[in-house]
Coordinates of C-alpha atoms in Angstrom, one line a residue:
M1 CA 25.9 1.7 -17.0
F2 CA 22.6 0.3 -16.0
D3 CA 22.4 -3.0 -14.1
P4 CA 19.6 -5.1 -15.5
A5 CA 19.0 -6.8 -12.2
A6 CA 18.7 -3.5 -10.4
C7 CA 16.3 -2.2 -13.1
A8 CA 14.2 -5.3 -12.8
V9 CA 14.0 -4.9 -9.0
V10 CA 12.9 -1.2 -9.4
G11 CA 10.4 -2.1 -12.0
V12 CA 8.8 -4.8 -9.9
V13 CA 8.7 -2.6 -6.8
A14 CA 7.1 0.2 -8.9
I15 CA 4.3 -2.1 -10.1
V16 CA 3.7 -3.4 -6.6
N17 CA 3.7 0.1 -5.2
A18 CA 1.1 1.1 -7.9
V19 CA -1.1 -1.8 -6.9
Q20 CA -0.8 -0.8 -3.2
V21 CA -1.6 2.8 -4.0
M22 CA -4.7 1.8 -6.0
G23 CA -6.0 -0.3 -3.2
E24 CA -5.4 2.4 -0.6
F25 CA -7.2 5.0 -2.7
A26 CA -10.1 2.7 -3.1
A27 CA -10.2 1.9 0.6
V28 CA -10.1 5.6 1.6
S29 CA -12.9 6.5 -0.8
S30 CA -15.0 3.6 0.4
A31 CA -14.4 4.0 4.1
A32 CA -14.5 7.8 4.4
L33 CA -16.9 8.8 1.6
D34 CA -19.0 5.7 1.4
T35 CA -18.5 5.6 -2.4
P36 CA -16.2 3.7 -4.7
A37 CA -13.3 5.6 -6.1
T38 CA -13.6 6.4 -9.8
D39 CA -11.0 5.5 -12.4
S40 CA -10.1 9.1 -12.8
Q41 CA -9.5 9.6 -9.1
I42 CA -7.2 6.5 -8.9
S43 CA -5.3 7.4 -12.0
G44 CA -4.9 11.0 -10.8
G45 CA -3.5 9.7 -7.5
L46 CA -1.1 7.4 -9.2
I47 CA 0.2 10.1 -11.5
A48 CA 0.6 12.5 -8.5
N49 CA 2.4 9.8 -6.5
G50 CA 4.7 9.1 -9.5
L51 CA 5.6 12.8 -10.1
V52 CA 6.4 13.4 -6.4
S53 CA 8.6 10.3 -6.4
M54 CA 10.4 11.5 -9.4
L55 CA 10.9 14.9 -7.9
S56 CA 12.1 13.3 -4.6
G57 CA 14.7 11.3 -6.6
F58 CA 16.0 14.3 -8.4
L59 CA 16.5 16.1 -5.0
G60 CA 18.4 13.1 -3.6
G61 CA 15.5 11.7 -1.6
V62 CA 13.7 8.4 -1.6
P63 CA 10.5 7.7 -3.5
T64 CA 7.2 8.4 -1.7
A65 CA 4.7 5.8 -0.8
T66 CA 1.2 5.9 0.6
F67 CA 0.8 4.1 3.9
G68 CA -2.0 1.8 4.9
Q69 CA -2.0 3.3 8.4
N70 CA -3.4 6.5 6.9
V71 CA -6.3 4.6 5.5
G72 CA -7.2 3.3 8.9
I73 CA -7.0 6.8 10.5
I74 CA -9.1 8.3 7.8
A75 CA -11.7 5.5 8.1
E76 CA -11.9 6.2 11.8
N77 CA -12.3 9.9 11.8
K78 CA -13.8 10.5 8.3
V79 CA -11.6 13.6 7.8
V80 CA -10.7 14.0 4.1
N81 CA -10.3 17.8 4.0
R82 CA -7.2 18.9 2.0
M83 CA -6.4 21.7 4.5
V84 CA -5.9 19.1 7.2
F85 CA -3.4 17.2 5.1
T86 CA -1.7 20.4 4.1
L87 CA -1.3 21.3 7.8
A88 CA 0.0 17.8 8.6
A89 CA 2.5 18.0 5.8
A90 CA 3.7 21.4 7.0
I91 CA 4.2 20.1 10.6
L92 CA 6.3 17.2 9.2
L93 CA 8.3 19.6 7.0
V94 CA 9.1 21.8 10.0
A95 CA 9.9 18.8 12.1
G96 CA 12.3 17.5 9.4
L97 CA 14.1 20.9 9.3
L98 CA 14.1 21.7 13.0
P99 CA 15.3 19.0 15.4
K100 CA 13.7 20.7 18.4
C101 CA 10.2 20.4 16.8
A102 CA 10.9 16.8 15.9
A103 CA 11.7 16.1 19.5
V104 CA 8.2 17.2 20.4
L105 CA 6.7 14.6 18.0
T106 CA 9.0 11.8 19.3
S107 CA 8.0 12.6 22.9
V108 CA 4.7 10.8 22.5
P109 CA 4.9 7.6 24.8
Q110 CA 5.3 4.3 22.9
P111 CA 2.2 2.7 24.7
V112 CA 0.1 5.6 23.3
I113 CA 1.4 5.0 19.8
G114 CA 0.9 1.2 20.2
G115 CA -2.7 1.6 21.4
A116 CA -3.5 3.9 18.5
T117 CA -1.8 1.5 16.0
I118 CA -3.9 -1.5 17.1
G119 CA -7.1 0.4 16.4
V120 CA -5.8 1.7 13.1
F121 CA -4.8 -1.7 11.8
A122 CA -8.0 -3.4 13.0
T123 CA -9.9 -0.7 11.1
I124 CA -7.8 -1.3 8.0
G125 CA -8.5 -5.1 8.1
M126 CA -12.2 -4.7 8.6
N127 CA -12.5 -2.0 5.9
G128 CA -10.9 -4.5 3.5
V129 CA -13.5 -7.2 4.5
V130 CA -16.3 -4.7 4.0
M131 CA -15.0 -3.7 0.6
F132 CA -14.8 -7.3 -0.6
S133 CA -18.1 -8.4 0.8
R134 CA -20.1 -5.4 -0.3
H135 CA -20.9 -7.0 -3.7
G136 CA -20.7 -10.6 -2.4
L137 CA -17.8 -13.0 -2.6
S138 CA -17.8 -15.7 -5.3
Q139 CA -15.7 -18.9 -5.1
R140 CA -13.2 -17.2 -7.5
D141 CA -12.9 -14.2 -5.2
T142 CA -12.3 -16.2 -2.1
T143 CA -9.7 -18.4 -3.9
L144 CA -7.9 -15.4 -5.3
M145 CA -7.8 -13.6 -1.9
G146 CA -7.0 -16.6 0.2
L147 CA -4.1 -17.8 -2.0
S148 CA -2.7 -14.3 -2.2
I149 CA -2.8 -13.8 1.5
A150 CA -1.4 -17.3 2.1
F151 CA 1.5 -16.9 -0.3
G152 CA 2.3 -13.3 1.0
T153 CA 2.3 -14.3 4.6
G154 CA 4.0 -17.7 4.1
I155 CA 6.9 -16.5 2.0
E156 CA 7.6 -13.5 4.2
R157 CA 7.7 -15.7 7.3
T158 CA 9.9 -18.5 5.8
A159 CA 13.4 -17.2 5.7
G160 CA 15.3 -18.1 2.5
A161 CA 12.2 -19.5 0.7
L162 CA 13.1 -17.7 -2.5
A163 CA 16.9 -17.8 -2.1
G164 CA 19.4 -20.4 -3.2
A165 CA 20.2 -22.3 -6.4
G166 CA 18.0 -21.4 -9.3
F167 CA 16.8 -18.1 -7.9
P168 CA 18.4 -14.8 -9.0
A169 CA 19.4 -12.6 -6.0
W170 CA 16.9 -9.9 -7.0
V171 CA 13.9 -12.3 -6.6
D172 CA 14.7 -12.8 -2.9
T173 CA 15.4 -9.0 -2.5
V174 CA 12.0 -8.0 -4.0
F175 CA 9.7 -10.9 -2.9
G176 CA 11.5 -12.6 0.0
G177 CA 10.9 -9.9 2.6
S178 CA 7.7 -8.3 1.3
S179 CA 4.4 -9.9 1.9
I180 CA 2.8 -7.1 -0.2
A181 CA 4.9 -7.8 -3.2
V182 CA 4.2 -11.5 -3.1
A183 CA 0.5 -11.1 -2.5
A184 CA 0.2 -8.5 -5.3
L185 CA 2.0 -10.7 -7.8
V186 CA -0.1 -13.8 -6.9
A187 CA -3.3 -11.8 -7.0
V188 CA -2.5 -10.3 -10.5
V189 CA -1.5 -13.7 -11.9
L190 CA -4.6 -15.5 -10.5
N191 CA -6.9 -12.7 -11.7
L192 CA -5.6 -13.3 -15.2
V193 CA -5.6 -17.1 -15.0
L194 CA -8.8 -18.0 -13.0
P195 CA -11.9 -18.2 -15.3
R196 CA -14.6 -15.7 -14.7
K197 CA -18.3 -16.4 -14.6
K198 CA -20.0 -15.6 -17.9

C-alpha cells in the first residue's frame, strides 16, 4: 500500500532535483563552453538522469543526482570530454567493488580536499553571478533571487521552523533541512507571481 505522505515527499524531492539538474547543466554549459545550454540539451540530461535513477532503484540503489561541486571543477579546468567522465566513472566503479582501490582514494589528506573544495565552491558562486548578470538584472530578478536565497538559508539554519502544530511531518522532512528545496520552491512561486515587464 502506498503512503500518500511518502509519495508527496518523493514527488517534491523529484521536482527540486529536476530544478537543480537544470541549473547545473546551464552552469556547466555557460562556464565551460561559454554558450547557454539549449532546451534539448537540458531535457536530454533530465531524461538521462531520470532513467539512471530508475535503473538504480530497480537494482536496490539510491537515485542519482548531479552535484554542484562538479560544476565548479568543470568551470575551473574547462574539460568536458566524455572520455574523461567515462574514465572517472570507471575508477569510481572499481573503487566501489575493490576496497583496496577505495583505500587509495581515501588516502588523500583532508587539508588537500578542503583546499580544493574552497576553490570549487568559490567558482560555483561566481559562475552563478556571471550567469545572472550576463543579461542584466532587473528589480524583479534581484527580488526573486534575494528572497529565494534568504528563505533557503534562513529556514535551513532555523531548527524546527517548519515543524510543530499545523505542519505535516513531511513538510519539515523535505524543506526543513534542505536550503535547495526551499530556495527552489520560493523561486518557482515568485517566478509565477511577480509581474514581468511588458
